[in-house]
Backbone as JSON Lines, residues from 0, in Angstrom:
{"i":0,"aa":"X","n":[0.85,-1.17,0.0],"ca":[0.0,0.0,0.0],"c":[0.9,1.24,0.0]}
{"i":1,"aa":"X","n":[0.41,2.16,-0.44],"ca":[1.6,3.27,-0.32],"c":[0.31,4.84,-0.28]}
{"i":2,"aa":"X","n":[1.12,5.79,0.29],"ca":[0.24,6.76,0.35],"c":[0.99,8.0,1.03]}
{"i":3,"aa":"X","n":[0.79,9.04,0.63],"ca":[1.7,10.61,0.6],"c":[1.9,11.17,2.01]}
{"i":4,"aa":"X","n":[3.04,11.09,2.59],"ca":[3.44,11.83,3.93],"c":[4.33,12.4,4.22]}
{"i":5,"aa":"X","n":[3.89,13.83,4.68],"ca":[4.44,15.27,4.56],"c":[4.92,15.61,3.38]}
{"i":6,"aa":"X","n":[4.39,15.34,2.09],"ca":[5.02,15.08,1.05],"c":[6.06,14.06,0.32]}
{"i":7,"aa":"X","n":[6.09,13.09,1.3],"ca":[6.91,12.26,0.99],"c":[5.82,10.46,0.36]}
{"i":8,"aa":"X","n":[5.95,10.0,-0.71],"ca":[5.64,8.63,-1.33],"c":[6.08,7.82,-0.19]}
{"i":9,"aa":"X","n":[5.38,6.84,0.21],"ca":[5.34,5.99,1.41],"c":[4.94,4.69,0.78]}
{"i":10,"aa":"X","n":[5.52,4.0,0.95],"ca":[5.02,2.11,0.9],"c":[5.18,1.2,2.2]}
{"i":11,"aa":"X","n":[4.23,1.04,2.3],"ca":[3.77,-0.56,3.46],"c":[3.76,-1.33,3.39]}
{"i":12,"aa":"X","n":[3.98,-2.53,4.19],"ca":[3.47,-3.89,3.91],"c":[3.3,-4.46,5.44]}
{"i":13,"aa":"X","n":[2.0,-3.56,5.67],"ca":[1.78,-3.68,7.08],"c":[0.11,-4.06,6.85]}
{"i":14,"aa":"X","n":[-0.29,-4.71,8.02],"ca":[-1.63,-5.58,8.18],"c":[-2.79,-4.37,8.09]}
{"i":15,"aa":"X","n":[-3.67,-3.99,7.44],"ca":[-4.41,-2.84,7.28],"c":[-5.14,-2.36,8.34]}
{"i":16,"aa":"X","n":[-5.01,-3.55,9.56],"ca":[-5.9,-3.29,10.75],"c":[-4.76,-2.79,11.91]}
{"i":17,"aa":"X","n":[-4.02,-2.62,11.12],"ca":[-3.11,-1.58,12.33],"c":[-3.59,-0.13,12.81]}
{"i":18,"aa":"X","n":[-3.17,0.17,13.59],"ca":[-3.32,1.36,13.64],"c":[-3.2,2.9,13.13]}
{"i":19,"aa":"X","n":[-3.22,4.14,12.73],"ca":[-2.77,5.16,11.89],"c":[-1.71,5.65,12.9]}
{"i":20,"aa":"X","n":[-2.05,5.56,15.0],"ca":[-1.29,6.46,15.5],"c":[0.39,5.54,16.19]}
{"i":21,"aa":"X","n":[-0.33,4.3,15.57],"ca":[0.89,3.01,16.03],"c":[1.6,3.57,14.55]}
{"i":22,"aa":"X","n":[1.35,3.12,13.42],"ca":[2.41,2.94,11.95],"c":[3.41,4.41,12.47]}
{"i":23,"aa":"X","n":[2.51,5.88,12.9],"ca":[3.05,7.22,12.65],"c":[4.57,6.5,13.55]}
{"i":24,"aa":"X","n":[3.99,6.4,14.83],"ca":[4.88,6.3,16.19],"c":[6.07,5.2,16.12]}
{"i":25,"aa":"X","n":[5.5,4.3,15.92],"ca":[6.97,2.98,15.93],"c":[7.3,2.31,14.96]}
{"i":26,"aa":"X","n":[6.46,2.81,13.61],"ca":[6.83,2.09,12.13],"c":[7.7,3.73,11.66]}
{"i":27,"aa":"X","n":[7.44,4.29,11.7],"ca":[8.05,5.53,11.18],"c":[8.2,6.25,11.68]}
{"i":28,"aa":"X","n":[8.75,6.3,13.24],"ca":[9.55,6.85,14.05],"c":[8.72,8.56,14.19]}
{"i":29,"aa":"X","n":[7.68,8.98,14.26],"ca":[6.84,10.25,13.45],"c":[6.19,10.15,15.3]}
{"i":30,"aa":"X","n":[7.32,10.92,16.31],"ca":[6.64,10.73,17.64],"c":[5.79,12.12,18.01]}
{"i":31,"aa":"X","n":[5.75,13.01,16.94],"ca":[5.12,14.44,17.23],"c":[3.71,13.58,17.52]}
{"i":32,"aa":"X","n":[3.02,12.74,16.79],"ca":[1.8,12.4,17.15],"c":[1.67,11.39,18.22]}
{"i":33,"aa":"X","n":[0.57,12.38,19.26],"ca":[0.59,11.61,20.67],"c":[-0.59,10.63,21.01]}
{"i":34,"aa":"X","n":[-0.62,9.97,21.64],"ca":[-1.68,8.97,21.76],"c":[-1.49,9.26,23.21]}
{"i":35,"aa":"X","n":[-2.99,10.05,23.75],"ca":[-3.35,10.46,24.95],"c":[-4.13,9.75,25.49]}
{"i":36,"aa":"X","n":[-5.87,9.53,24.99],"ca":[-6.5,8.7,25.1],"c":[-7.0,7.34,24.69]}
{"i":37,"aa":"X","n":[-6.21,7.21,23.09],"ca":[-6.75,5.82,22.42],"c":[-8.02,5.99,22.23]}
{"i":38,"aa":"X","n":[-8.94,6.65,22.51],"ca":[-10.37,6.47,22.16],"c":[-11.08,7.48,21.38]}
{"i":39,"aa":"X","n":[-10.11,8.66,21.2],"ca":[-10.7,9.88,20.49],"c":[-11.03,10.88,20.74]}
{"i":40,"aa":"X","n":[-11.45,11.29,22.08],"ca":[-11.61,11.94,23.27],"c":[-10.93,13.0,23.14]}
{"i":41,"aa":"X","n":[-9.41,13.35,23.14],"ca":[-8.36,14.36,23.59],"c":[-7.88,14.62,22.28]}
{"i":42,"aa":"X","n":[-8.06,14.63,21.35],"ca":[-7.31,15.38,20.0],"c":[-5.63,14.89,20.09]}
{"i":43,"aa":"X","n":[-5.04,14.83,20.78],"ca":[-3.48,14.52,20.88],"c":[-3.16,14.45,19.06]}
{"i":44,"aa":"X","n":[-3.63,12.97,19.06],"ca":[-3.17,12.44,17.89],"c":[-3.76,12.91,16.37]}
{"i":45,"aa":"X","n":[-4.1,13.95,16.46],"ca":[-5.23,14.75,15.29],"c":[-3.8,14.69,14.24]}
{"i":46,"aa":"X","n":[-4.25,14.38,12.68],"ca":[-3.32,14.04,12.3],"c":[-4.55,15.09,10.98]}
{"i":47,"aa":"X","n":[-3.51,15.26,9.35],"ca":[-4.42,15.74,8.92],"c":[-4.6,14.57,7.37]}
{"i":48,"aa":"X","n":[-5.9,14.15,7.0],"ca":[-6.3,13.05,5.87],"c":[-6.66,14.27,4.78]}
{"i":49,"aa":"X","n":[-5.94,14.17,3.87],"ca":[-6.5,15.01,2.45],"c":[-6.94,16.47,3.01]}
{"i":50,"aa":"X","n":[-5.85,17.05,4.08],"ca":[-6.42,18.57,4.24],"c":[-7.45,18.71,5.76]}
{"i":51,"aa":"X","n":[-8.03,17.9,6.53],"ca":[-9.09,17.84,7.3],"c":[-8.84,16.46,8.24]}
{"i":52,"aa":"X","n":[-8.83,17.41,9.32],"ca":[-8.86,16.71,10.81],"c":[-9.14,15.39,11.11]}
{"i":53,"aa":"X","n":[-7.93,14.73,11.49],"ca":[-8.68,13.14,11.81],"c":[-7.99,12.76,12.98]}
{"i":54,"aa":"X","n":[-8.6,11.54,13.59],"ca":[-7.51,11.03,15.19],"c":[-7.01,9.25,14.18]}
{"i":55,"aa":"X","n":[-5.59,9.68,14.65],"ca":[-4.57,8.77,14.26],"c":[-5.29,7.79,15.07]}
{"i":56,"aa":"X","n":[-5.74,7.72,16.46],"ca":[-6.0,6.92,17.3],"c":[-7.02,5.94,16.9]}
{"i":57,"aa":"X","n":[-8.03,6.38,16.02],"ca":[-9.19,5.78,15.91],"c":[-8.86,5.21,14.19]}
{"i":58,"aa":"X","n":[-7.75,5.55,13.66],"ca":[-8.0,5.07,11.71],"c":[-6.92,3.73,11.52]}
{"i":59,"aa":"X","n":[-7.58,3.16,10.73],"ca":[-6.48,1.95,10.23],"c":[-5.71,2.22,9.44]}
{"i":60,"aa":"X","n":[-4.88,1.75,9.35],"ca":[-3.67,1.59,8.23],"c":[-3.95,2.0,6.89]}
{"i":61,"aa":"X","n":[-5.41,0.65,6.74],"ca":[-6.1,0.08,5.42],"c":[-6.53,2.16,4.73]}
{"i":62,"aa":"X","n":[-6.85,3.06,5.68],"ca":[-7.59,4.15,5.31],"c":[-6.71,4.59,4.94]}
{"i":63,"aa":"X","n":[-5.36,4.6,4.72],"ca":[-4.71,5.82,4.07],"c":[-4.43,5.19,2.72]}
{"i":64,"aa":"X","n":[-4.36,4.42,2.0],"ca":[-4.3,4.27,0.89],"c":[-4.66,5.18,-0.28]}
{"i":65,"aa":"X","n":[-3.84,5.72,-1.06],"ca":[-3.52,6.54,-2.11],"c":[-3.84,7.95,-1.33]}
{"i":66,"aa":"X","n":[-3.95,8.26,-0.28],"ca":[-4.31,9.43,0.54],"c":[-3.09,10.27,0.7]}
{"i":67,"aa":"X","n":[-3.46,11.53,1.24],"ca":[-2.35,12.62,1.69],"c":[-2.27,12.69,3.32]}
{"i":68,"aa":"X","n":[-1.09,12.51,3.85],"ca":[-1.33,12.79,5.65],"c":[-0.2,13.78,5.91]}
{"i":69,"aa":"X","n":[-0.98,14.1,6.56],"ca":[0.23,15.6,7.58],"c":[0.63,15.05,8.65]}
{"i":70,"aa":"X","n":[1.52,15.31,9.38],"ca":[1.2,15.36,11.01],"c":[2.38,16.4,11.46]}
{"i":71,"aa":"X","n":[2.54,16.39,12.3],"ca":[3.19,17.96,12.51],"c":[4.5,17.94,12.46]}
{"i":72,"aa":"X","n":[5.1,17.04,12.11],"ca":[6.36,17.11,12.04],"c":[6.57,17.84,10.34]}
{"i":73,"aa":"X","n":[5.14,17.81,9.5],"ca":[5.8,18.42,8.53],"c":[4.82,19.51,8.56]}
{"i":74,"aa":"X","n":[4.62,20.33,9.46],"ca":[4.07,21.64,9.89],"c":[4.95,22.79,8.79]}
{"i":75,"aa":"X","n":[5.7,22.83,9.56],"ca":[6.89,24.03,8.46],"c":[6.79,23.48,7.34]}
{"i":76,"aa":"X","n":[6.8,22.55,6.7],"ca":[6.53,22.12,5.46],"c":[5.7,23.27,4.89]}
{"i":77,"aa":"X","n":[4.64,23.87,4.79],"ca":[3.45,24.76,4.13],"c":[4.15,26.05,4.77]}
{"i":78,"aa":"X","n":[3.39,27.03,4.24],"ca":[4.36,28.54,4.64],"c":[3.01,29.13,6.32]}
{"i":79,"aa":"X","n":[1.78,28.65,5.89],"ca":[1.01,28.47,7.01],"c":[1.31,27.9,8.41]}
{"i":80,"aa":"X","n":[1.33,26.62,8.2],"ca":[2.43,25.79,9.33],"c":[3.07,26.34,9.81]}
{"i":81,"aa":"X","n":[3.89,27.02,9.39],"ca":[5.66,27.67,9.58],"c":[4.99,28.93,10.78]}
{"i":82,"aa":"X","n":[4.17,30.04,10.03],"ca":[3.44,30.64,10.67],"c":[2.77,29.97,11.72]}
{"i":83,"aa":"X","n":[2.09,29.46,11.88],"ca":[0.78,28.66,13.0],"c":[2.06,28.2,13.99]}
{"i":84,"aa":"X","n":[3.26,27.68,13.34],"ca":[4.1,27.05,15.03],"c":[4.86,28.27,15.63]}
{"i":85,"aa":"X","n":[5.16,29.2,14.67],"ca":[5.95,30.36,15.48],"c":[4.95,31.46,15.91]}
{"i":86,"aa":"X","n":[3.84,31.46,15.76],"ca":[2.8,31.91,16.54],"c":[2.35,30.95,17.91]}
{"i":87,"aa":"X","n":[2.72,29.49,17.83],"ca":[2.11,28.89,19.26],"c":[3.22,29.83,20.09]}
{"i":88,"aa":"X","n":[4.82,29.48,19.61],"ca":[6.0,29.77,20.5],"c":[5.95,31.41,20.98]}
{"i":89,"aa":"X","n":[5.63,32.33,20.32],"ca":[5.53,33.85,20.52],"c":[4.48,33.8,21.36]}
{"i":90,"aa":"X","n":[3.58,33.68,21.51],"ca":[2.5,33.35,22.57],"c":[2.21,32.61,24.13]}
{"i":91,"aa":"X","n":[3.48,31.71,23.84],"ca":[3.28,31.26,24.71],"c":[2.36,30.24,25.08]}
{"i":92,"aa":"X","n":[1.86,29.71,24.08],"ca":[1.1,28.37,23.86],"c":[1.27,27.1,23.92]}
{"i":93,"aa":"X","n":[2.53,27.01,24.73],"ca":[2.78,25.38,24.73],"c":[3.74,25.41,26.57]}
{"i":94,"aa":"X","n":[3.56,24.76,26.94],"ca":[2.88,24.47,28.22],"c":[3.97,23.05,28.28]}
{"i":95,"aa":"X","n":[3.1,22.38,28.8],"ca":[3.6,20.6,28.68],"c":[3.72,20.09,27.37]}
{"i":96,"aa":"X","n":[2.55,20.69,26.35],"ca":[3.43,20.54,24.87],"c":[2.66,19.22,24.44]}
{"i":97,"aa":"X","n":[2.81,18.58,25.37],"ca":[1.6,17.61,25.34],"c":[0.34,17.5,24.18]}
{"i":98,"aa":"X","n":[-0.29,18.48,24.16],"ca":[-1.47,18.33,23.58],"c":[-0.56,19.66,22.32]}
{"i":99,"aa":"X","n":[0.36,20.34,22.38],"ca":[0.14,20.8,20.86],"c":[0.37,19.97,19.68]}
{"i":100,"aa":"X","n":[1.09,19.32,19.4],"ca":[0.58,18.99,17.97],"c":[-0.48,18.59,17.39]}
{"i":101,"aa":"X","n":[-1.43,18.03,18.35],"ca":[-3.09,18.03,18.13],"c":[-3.26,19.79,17.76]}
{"i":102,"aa":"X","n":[-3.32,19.8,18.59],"ca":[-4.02,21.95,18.51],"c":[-3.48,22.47,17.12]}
{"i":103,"aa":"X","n":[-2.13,22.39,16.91],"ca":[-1.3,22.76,15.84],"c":[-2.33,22.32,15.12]}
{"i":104,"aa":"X","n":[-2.63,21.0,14.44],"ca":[-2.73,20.17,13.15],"c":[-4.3,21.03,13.22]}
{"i":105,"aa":"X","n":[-4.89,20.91,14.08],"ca":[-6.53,21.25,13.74],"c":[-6.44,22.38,13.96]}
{"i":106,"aa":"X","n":[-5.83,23.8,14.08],"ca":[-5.64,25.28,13.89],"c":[-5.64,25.44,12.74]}
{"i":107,"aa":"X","n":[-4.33,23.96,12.08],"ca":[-4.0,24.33,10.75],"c":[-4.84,24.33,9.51]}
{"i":108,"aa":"X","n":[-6.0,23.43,10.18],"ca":[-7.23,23.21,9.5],"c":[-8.01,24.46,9.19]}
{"i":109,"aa":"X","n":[-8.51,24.76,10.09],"ca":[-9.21,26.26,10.53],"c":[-8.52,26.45,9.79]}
{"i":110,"aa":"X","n":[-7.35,27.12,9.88],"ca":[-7.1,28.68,8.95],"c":[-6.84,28.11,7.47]}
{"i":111,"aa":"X","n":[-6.39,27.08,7.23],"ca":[-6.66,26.52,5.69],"c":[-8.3,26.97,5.48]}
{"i":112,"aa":"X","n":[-9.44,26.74,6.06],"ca":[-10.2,26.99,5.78],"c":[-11.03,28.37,5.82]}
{"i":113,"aa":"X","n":[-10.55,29.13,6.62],"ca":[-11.05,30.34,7.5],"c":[-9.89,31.36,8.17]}
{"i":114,"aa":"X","n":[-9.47,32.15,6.52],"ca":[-7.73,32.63,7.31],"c":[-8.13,33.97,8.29]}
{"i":115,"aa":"X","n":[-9.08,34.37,8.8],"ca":[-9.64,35.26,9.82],"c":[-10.54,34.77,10.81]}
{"i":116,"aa":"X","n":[-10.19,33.9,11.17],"ca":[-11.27,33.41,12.23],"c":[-11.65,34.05,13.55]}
{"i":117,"aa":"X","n":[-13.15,34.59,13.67],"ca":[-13.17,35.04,14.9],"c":[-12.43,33.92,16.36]}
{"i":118,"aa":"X","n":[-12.77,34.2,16.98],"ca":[-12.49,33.84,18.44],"c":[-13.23,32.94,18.82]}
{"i":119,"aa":"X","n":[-14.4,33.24,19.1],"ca":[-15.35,31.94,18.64],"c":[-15.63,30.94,17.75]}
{"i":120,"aa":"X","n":[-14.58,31.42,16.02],"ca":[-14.72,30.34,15.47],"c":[-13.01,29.34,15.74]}
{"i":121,"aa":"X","n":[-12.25,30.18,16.65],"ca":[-10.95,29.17,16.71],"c":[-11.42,28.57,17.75]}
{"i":122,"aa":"X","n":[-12.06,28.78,18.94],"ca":[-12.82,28.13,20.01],"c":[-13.43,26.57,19.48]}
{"i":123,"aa":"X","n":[-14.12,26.61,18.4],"ca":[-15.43,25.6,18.05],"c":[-13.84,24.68,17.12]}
{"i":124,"aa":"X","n":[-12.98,25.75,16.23],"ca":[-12.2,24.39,15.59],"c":[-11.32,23.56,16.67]}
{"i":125,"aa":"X","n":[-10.96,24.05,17.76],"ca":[-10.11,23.26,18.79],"c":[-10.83,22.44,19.72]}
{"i":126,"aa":"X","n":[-12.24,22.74,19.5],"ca":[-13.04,22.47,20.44],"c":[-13.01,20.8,20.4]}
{"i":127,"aa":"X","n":[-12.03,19.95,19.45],"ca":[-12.17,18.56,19.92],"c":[-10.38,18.37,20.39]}
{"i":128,"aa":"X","n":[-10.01,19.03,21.22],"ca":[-8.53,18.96,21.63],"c":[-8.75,19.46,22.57]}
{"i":129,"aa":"X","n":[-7.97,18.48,23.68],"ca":[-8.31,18.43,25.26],"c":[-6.97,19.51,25.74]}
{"i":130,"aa":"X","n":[-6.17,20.22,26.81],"ca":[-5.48,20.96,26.98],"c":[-6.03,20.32,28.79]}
{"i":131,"aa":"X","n":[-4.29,20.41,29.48],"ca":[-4.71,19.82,30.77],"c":[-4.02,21.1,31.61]}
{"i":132,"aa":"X","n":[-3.29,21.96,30.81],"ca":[-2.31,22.93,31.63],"c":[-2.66,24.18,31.52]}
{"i":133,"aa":"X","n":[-3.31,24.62,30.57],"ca":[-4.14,26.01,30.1],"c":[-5.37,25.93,30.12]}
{"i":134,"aa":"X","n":[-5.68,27.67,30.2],"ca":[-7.31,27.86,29.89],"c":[-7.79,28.31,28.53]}
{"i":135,"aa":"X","n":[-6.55,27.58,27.72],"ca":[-6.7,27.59,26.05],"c":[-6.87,28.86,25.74]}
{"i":136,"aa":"X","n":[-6.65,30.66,27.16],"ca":[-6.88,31.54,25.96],"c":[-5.53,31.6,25.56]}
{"i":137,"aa":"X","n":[-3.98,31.26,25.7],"ca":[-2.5,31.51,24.67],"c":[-2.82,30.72,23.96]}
{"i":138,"aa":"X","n":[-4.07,29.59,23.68],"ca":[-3.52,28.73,22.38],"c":[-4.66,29.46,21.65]}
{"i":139,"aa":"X","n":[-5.66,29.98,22.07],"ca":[-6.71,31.06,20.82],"c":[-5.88,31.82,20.72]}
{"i":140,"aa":"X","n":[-4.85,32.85,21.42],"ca":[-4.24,34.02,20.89],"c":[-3.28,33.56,19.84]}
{"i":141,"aa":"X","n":[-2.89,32.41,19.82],"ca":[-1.27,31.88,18.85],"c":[-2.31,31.47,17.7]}
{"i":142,"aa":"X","n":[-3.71,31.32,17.51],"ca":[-4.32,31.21,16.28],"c":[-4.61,32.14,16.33]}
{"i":143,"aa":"X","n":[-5.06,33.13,16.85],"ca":[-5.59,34.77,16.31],"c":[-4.27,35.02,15.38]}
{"i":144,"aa":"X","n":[-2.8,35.17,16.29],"ca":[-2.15,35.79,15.79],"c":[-1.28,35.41,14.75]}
{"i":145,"aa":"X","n":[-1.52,34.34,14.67],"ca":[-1.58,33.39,13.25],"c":[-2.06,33.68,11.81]}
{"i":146,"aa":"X","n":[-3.41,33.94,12.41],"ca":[-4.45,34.42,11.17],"c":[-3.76,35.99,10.44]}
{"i":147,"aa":"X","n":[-3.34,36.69,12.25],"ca":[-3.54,38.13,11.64],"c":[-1.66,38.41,11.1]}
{"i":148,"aa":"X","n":[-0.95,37.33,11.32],"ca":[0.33,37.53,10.34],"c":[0.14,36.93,9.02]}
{"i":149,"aa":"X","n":[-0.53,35.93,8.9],"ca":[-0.63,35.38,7.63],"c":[-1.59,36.66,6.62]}
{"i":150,"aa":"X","n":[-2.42,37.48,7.5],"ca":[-3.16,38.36,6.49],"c":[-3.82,37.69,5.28]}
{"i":151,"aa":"X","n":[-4.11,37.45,4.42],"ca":[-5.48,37.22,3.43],"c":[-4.96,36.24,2.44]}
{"i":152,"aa":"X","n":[-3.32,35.85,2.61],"ca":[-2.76,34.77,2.39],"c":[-3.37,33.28,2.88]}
{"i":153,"aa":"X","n":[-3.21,32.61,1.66],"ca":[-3.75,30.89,2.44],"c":[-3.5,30.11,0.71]}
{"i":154,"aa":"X","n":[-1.64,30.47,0.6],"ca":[-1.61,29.51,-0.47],"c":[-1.26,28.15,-0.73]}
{"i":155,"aa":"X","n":[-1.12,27.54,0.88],"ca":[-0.88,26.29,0.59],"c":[-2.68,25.62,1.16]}
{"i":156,"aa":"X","n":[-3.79,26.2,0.87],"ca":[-4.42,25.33,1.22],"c":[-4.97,24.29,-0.16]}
């Protein structure tokens, strides 16, 4: 099976009922994605399928076939990314760190989709990513201020 990560052509020959957040973690060494809860619950492992939010935790192997996956190790990869992580760090948005590359990957969503998002709408896109050390407002300000450096730009979406 083979299928596109961080831009890179990938081939498998792994059992399709594996896991998406096991292959990232100990088949391809890809430890930015965290496995918090295993059940879907905490965003940790939010990984991105063809552009849009998914939990590594909950997908098989078998689902990425001929597909595109992100996960944050190829964040800087896009000129967005690059922006969205040096906006968590200027802010002050990472904590235990723990839960950002979830937050990262589904921010990165949002503003691929919505490069001005009110406050309320970065609220509702994080709103499936758990945070155990903040009161999530430095990780809304590192997407505000995300949005408002990138300005009306959004050419890698």
């Amino acid at each position: 099976m083979s299928f596109e990560l961080n831009g890179a052509e990938i081939r498998i020959d792994l059992p399709a009922d594996r896991r998406v957040v096991d292959l990232l973690r100990e088949d391809l060494g890809l430890t930015g994605t965290k496995e918090g809860c295993g059940t879907g619950e905490c965003g940790a492992c939010t990984i991105l399928l063809d552009g849009e939010a998914r939990l590594a935790c909950l997908m098989l192997v078998g689902q990425l076939a001929g597909r595109k996956v992100e996960t944050v190790e190829g964040l800087t990869l896009t000129p967005t990314g690059a922006v969205l992580q040096r906006a968590f760090i200027q802010e002050g948005a990472v904590q235990c760190g723990f839960c950002t590359p979830g937050m990262e990957m589904a921010a990165l969503t949002l503003l691929r989709h919505d490069g001005q998002p009110s406050r309320d709408t970065i609220r509702e896109g994080l709103s499936g990513n758990l945070c155990r050390c903040t009161g999530y407002v430095k990780i809304i300000d590192a997407v505000e201020r995300a949005a408002g450096d990138l300005g009306c730009r959004r050419e890698d979406k």
